[in-house]
CSV table of N, CA and C in Angstrom, one decimal:
chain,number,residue,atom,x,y,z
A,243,UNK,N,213.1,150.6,148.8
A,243,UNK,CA,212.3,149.7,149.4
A,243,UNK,C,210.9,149.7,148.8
A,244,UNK,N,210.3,148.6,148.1
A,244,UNK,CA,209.1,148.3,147.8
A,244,UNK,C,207.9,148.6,148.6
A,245,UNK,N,206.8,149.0,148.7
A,245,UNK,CA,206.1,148.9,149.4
A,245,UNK,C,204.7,148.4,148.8
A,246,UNK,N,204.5,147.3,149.5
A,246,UNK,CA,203.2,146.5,149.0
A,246,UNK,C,202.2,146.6,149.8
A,247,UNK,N,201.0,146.4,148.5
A,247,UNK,CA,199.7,147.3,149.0
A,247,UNK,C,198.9,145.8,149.9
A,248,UNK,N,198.6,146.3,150.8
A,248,UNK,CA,197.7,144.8,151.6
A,248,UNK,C,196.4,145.3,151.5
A,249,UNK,N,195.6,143.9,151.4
A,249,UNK,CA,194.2,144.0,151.3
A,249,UNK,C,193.8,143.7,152.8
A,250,UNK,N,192.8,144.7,153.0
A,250,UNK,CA,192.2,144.3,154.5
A,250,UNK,C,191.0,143.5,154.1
A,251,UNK,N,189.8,143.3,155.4
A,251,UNK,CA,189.0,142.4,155.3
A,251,UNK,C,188.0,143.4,154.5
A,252,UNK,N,187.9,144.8,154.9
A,252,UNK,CA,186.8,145.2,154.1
A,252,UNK,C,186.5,145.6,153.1
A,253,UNK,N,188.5,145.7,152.2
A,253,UNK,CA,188.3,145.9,151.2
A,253,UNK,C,188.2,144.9,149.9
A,254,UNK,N,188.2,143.5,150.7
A,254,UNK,CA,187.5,142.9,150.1
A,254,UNK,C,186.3,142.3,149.7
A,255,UNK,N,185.8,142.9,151.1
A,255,UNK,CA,184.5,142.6,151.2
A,255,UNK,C,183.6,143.7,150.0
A,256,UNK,N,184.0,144.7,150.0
A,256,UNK,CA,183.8,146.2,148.7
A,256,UNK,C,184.1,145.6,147.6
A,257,UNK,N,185.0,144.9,147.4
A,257,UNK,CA,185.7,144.0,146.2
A,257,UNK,C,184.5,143.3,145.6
A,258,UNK,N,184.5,142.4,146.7
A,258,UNK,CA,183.1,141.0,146.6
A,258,UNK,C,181.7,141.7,145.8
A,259,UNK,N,181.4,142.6,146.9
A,259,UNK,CA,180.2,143.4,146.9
A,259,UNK,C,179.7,143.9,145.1
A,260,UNK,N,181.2,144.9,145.0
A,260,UNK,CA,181.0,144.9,143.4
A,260,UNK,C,181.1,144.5,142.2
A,261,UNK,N,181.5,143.5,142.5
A,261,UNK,CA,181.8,142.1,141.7
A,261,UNK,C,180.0,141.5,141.3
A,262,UNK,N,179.7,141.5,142.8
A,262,UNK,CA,178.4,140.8,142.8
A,262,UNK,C,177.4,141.6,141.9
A,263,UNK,N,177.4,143.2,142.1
A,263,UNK,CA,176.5,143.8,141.5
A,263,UNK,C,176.7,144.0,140.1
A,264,UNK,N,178.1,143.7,139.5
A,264,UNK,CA,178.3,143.7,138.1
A,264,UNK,C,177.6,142.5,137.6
A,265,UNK,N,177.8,141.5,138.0
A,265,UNK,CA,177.5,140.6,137.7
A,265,UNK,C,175.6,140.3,137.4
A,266,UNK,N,175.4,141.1,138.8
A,266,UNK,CA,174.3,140.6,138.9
A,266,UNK,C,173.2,141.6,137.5
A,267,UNK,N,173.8,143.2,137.4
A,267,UNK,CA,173.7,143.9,136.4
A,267,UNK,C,173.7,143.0,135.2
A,268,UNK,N,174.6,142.7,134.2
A,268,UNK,CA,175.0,142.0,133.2
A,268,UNK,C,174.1,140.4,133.2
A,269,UNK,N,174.1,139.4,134.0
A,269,UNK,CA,173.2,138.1,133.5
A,269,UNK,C,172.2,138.4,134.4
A,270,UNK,N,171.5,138.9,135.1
A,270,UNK,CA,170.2,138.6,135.4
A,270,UNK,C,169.2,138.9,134.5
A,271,UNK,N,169.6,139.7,133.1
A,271,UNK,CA,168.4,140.2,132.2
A,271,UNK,C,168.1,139.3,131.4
A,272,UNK,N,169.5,138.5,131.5
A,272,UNK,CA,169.1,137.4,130.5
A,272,UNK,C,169.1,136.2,131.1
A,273,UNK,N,168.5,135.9,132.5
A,273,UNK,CA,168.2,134.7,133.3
A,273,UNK,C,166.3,135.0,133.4
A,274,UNK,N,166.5,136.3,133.0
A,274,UNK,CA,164.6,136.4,133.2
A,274,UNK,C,164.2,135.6,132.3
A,275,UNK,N,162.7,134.9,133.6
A,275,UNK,CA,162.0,134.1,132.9
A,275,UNK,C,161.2,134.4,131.5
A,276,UNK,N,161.5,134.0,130.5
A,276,UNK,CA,161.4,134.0,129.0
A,276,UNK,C,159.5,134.2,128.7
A,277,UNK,N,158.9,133.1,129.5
A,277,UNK,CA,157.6,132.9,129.7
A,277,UNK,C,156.6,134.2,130.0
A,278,UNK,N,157.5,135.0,130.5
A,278,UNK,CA,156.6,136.2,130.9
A,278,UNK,C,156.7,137.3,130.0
A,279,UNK,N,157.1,137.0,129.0
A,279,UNK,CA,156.9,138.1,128.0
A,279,UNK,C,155.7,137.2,126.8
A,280,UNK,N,155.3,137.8,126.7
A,280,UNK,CA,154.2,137.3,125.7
A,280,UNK,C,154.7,137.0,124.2
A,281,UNK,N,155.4,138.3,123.3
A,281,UNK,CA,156.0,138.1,122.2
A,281,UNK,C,156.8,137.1,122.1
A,282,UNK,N,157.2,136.7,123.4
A,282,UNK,CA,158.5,135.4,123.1
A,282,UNK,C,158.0,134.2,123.2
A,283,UNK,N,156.4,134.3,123.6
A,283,UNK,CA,155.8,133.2,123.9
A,283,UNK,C,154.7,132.6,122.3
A,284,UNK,N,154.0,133.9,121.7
A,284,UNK,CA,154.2,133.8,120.6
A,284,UNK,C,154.8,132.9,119.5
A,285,UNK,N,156.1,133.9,119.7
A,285,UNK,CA,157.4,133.4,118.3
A,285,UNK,C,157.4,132.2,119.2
A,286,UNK,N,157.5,131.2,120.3
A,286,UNK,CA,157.8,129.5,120.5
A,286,UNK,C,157.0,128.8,119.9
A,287,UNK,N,155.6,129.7,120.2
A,287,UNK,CA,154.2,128.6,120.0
A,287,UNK,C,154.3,128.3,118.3
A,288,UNK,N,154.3,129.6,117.2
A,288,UNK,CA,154.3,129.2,116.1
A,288,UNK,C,155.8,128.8,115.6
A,289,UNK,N,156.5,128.9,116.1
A,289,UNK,CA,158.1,128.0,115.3
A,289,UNK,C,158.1,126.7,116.0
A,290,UNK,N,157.0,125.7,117.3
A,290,UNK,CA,156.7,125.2,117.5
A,290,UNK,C,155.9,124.5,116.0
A,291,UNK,N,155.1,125.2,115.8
A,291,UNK,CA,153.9,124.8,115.0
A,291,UNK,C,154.7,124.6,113.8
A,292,UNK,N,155.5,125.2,113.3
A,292,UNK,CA,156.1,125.2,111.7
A,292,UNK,C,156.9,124.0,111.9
A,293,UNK,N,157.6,123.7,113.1
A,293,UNK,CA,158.4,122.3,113.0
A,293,UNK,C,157.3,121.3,113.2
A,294,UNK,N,156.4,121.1,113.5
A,294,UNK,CA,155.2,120.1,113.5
A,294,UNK,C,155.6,119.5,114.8
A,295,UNK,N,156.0,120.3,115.8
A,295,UNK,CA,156.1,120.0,117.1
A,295,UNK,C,154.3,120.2,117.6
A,296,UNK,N,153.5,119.4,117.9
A,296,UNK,CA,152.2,119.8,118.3
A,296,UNK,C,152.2,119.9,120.0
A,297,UNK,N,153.2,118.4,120.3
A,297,UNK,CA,153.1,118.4,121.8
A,297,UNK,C,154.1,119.6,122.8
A,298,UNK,N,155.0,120.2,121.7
A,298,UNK,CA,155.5,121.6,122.2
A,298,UNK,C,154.7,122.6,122.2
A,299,UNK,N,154.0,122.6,120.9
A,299,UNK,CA,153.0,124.1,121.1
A,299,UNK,C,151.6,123.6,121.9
A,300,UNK,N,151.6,122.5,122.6
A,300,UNK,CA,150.8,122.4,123.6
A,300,UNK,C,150.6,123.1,124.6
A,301,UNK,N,152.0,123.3,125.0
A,301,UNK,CA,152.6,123.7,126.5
A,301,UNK,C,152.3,125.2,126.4
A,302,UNK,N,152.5,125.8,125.4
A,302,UNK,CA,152.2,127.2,125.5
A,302,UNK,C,150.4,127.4,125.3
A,303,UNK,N,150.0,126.4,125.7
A,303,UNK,CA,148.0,127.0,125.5
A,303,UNK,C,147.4,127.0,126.6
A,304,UNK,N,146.9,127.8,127.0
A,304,UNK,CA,145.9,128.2,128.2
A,304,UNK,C,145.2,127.0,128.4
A,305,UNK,N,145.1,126.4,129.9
A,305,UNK,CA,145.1,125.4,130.4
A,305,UNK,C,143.5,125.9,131.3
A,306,UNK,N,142.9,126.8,130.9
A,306,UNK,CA,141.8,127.3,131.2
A,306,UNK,C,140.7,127.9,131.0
A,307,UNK,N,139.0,127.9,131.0
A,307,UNK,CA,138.4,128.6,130.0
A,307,UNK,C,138.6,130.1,130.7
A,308,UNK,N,138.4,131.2,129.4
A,308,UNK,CA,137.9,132.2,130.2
A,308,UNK,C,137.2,133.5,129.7
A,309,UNK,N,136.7,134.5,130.2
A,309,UNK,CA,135.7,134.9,129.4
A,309,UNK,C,135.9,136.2,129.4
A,310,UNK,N,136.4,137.3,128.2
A,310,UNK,CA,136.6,138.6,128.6
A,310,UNK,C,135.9,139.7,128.0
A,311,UNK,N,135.2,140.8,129.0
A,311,UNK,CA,134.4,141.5,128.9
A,311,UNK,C,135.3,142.7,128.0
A,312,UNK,N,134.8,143.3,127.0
A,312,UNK,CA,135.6,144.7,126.5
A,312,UNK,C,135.1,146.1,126.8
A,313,UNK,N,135.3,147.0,127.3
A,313,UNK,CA,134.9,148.3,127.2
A,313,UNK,C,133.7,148.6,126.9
A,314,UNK,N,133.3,148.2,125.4
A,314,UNK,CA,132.3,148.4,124.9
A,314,UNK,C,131.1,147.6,125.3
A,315,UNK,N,131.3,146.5,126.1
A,315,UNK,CA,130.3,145.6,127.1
A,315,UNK,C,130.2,144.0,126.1
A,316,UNK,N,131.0,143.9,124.8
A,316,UNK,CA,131.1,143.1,124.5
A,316,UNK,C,131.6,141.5,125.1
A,317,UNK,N,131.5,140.6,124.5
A,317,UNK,CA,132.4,139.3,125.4
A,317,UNK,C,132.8,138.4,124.3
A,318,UNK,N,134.3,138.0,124.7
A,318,UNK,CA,134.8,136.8,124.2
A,318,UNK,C,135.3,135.5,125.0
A,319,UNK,N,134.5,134.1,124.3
A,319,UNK,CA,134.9,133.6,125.2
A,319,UNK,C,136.2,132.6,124.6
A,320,UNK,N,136.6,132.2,125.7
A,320,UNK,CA,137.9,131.3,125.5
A,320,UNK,C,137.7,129.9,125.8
A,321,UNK,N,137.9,129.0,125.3
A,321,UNK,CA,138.2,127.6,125.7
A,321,UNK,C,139.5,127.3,126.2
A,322,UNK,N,139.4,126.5,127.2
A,322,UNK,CA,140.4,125.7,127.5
A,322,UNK,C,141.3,124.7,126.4
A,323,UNK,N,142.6,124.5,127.2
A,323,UNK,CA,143.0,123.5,125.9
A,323,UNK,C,142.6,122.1,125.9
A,324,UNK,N,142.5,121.8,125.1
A,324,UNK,CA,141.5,119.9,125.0
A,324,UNK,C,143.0,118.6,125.5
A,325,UNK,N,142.0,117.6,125.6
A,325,UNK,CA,143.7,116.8,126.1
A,325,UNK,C,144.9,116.8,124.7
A,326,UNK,N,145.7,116.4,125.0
A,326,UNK,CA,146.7,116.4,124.1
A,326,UNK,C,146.7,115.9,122.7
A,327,UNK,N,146.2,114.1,123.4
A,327,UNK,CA,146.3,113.2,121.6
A,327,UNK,C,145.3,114.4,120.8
A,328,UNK,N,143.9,115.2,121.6
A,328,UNK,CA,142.8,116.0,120.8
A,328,UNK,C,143.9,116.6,119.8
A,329,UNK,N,144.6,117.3,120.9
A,329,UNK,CA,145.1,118.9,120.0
A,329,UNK,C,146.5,118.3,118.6
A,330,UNK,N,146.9,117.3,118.9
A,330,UNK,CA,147.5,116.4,118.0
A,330,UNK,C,146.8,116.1,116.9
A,331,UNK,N,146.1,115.4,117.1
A,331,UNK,CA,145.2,115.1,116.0
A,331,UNK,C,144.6,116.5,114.9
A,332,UNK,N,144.2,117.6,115.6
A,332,UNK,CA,143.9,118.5,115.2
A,332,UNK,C,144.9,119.5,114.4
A,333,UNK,N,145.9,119.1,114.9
A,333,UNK,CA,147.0,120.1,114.2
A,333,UNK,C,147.6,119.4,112.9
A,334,UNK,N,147.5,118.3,113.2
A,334,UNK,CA,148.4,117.2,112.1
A,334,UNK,C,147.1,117.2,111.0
A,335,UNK,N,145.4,117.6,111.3
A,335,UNK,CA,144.7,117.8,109.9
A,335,UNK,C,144.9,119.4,109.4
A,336,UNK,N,145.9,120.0,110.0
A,336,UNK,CA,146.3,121.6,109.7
A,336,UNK,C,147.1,121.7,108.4
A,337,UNK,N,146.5,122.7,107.8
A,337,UNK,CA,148.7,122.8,106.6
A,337,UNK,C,149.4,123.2,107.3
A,338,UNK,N,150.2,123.3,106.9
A,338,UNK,CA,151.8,123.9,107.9
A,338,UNK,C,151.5,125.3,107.6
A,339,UNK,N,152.0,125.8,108.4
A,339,UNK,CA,152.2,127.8,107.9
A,339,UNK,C,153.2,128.5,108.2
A,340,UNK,N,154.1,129.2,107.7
A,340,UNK,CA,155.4,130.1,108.1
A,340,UNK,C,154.7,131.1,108.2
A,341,UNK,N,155.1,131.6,109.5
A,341,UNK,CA,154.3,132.7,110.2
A,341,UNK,C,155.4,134.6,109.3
A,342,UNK,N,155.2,135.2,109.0
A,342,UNK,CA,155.8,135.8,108.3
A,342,UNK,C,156.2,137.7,109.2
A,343,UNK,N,154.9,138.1,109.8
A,343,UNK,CA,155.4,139.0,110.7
A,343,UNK,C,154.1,138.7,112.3
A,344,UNK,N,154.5,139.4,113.3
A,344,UNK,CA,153.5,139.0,114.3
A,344,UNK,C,154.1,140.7,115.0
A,345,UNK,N,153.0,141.7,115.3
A,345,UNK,CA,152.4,142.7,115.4
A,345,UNK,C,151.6,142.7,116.5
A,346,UNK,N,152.0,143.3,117.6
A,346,UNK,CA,150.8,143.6,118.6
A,346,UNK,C,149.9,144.7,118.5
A,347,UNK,N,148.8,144.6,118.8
A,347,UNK,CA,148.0,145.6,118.6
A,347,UNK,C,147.7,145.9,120.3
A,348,UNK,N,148.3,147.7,120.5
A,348,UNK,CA,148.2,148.1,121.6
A,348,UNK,C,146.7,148.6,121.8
A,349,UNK,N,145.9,148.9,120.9
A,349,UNK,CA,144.4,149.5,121.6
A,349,UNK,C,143.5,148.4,121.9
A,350,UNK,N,144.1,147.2,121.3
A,350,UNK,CA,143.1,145.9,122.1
A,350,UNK,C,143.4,145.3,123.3
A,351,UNK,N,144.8,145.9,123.3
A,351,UNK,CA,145.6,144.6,124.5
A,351,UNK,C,145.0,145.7,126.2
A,352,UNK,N,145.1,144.7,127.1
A,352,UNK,CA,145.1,145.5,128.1
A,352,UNK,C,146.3,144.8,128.8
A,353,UNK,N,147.2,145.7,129.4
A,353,UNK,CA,148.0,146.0,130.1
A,353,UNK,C,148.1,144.8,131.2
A,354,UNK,N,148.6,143.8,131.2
A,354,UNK,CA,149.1,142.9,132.3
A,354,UNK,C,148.0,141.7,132.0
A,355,UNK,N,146.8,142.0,131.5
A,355,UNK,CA,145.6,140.9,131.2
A,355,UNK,C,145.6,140.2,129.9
A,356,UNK,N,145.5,140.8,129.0
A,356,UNK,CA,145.3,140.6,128.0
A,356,UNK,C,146.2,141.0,126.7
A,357,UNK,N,147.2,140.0,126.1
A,357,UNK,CA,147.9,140.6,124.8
A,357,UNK,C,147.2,139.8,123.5
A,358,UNK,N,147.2,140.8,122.4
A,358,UNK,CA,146.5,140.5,121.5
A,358,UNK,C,147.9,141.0,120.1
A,359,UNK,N,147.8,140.1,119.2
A,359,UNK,CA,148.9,140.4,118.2
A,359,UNK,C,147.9,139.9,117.0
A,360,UNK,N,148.2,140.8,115.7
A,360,UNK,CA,148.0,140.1,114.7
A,360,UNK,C,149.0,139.7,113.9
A,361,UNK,N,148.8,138.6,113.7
A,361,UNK,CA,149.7,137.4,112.8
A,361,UNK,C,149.4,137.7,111.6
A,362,UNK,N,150.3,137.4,110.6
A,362,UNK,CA,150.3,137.7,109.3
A,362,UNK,C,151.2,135.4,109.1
A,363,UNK,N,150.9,135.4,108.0
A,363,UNK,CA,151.3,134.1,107.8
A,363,UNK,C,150.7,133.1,106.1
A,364,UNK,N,151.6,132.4,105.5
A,364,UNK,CA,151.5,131.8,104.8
A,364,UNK,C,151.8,130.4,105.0
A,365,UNK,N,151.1,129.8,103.8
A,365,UNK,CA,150.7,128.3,103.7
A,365,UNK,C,152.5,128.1,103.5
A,366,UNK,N,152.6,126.8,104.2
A,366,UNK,CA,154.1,126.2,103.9
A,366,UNK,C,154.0,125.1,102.9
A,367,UNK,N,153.8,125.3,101.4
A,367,UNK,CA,154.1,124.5,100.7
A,367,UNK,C,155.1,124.4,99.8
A,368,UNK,N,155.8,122.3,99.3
A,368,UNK,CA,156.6,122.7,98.7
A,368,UNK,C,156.4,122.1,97.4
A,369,UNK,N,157.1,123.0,96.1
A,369,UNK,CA,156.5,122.3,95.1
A,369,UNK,C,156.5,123.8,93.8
A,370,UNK,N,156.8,123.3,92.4
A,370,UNK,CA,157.3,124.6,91.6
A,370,UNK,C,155.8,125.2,91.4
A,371,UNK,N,154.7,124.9,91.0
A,371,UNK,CA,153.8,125.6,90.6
A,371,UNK,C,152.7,126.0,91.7
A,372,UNK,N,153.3,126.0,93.1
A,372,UNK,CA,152.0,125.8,94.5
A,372,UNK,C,151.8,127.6,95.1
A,373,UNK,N,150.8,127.8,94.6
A,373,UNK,CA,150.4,128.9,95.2
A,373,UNK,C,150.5,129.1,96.6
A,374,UNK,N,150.9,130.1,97.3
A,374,UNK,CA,151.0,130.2,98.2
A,374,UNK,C,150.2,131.3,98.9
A,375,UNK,N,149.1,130.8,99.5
A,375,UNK,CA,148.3,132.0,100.4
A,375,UNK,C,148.6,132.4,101.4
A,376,UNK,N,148.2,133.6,101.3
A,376,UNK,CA,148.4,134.7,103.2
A,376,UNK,C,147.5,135.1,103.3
A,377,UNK,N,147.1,135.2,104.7
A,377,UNK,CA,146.4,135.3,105.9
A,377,UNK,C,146.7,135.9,106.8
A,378,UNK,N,145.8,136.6,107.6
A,378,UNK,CA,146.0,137.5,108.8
A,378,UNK,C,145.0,136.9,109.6
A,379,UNK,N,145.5,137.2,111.2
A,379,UNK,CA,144.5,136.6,112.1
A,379,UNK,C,145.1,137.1,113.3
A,380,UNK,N,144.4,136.9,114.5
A,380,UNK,CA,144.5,137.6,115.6
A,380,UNK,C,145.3,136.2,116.6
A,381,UNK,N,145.7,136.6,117.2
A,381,UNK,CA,146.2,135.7,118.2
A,381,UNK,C,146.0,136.7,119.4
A,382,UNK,N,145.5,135.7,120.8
A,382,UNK,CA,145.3,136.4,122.4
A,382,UNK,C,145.8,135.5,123.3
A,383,UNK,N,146.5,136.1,124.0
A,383,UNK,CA,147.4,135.6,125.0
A,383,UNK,C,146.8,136.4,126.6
A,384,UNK,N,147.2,135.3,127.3
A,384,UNK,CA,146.5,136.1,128.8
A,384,UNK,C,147.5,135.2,129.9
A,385,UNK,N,147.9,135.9,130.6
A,385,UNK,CA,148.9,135.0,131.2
A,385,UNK,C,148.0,133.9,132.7
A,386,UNK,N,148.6,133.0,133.3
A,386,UNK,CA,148.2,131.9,134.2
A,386,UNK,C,148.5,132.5,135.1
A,387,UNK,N,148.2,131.8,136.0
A,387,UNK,CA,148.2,131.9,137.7
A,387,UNK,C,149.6,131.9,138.1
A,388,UNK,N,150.6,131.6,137.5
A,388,UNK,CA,152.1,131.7,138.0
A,388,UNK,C,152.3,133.1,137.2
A,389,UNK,N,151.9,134.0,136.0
A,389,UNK,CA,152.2,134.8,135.6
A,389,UNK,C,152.7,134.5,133.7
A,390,UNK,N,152.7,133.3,133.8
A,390,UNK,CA,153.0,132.9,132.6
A,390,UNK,C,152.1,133.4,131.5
A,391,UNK,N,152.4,133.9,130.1
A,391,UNK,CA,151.4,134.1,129.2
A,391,UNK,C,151.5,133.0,128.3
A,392,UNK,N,150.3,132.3,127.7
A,392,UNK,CA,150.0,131.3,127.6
A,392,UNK,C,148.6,131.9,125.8
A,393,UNK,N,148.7,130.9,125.2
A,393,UNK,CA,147.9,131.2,123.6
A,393,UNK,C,146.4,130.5,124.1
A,394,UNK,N,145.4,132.1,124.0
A,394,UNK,CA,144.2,131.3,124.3
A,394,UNK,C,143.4,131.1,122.9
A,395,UNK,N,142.5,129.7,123.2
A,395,UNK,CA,141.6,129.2,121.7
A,395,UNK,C,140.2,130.1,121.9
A,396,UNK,N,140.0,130.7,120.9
A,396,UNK,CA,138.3,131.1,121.1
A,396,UNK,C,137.4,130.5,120.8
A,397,UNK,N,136.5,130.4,121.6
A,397,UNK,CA,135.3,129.6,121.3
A,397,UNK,C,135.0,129.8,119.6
A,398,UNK,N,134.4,128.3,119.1
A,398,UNK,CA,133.7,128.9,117.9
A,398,UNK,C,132.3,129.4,118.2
């Protein structure tokens, strides 16, 4: 005589339960919002820029001024981003640049306010005899009011 195993109500519901938490283990890390990591916002803004997407790397710039005090009592200020055709126009009299490594620097950044990376990056030219220069420069990020981090411009 066979004897077959029966599922009751609760051990399916145990069933369901760990199902859910596997699941929820395995894709929720990669359902997090992308925007709230700064590095990833970064790498969009300038692979944005290298495809001459200007109205994409729009989306990632601080949509407000703001002004940050340092330890030392110093201040930097930040501009907001200009309307769009501006920052269009402004990018399209840019050279292109392949950004080559991007580097956070932990003794500038502060912790949830403020990320600061330096960029390393070269001229995107094409052509047999075209010198190609590199550059280093700072890039600052500060996240928005939903939590987003966002590329701020500094005043000249």
């Amino acid at each position: 005589m066979k004897k077959h195993l029966r599922i009751v109500p609760a051990q399916t519901a145990l069933g369901f339960l760990a199902l859910a938490t596997l699941l929820a283990f395995f894709c929720l890390p990669s359902c997090k919002d992308k925007a709230s990591d700064p590095l990833w916002v970064a790498n969009q803004y300038f692979a944005a820029l290298e495809k001459g997407d200007a109205a994409k790397a729009y989306d990632y710039l601080s949509d407000r001024a703001l002004l940050i005090k340092n330890s030392k009592g110093g201040e930097m200020m930040f501009m907001a981003r200009p309307d769009k055709a501006t920052y269009e126009k402004i990018v399209q009299g840019l050279p292109r640049i392949e950004v080559t490594s991007i580097e956070r620097l932990t003794d500038m950044s502060a912790e949830g306010k403020l990320e600061v990376f330096q960029v390393q990056a070269r001229t995107k030219e094409r052509g047999r005899n075209v010198e190609r220069e590199s550059s280093k420069f700072l890039l600052y990020l500060a996240p928005d009011v939903e939590g987003h981090w966002k590329v701020l411009l500094p005043r000249p």
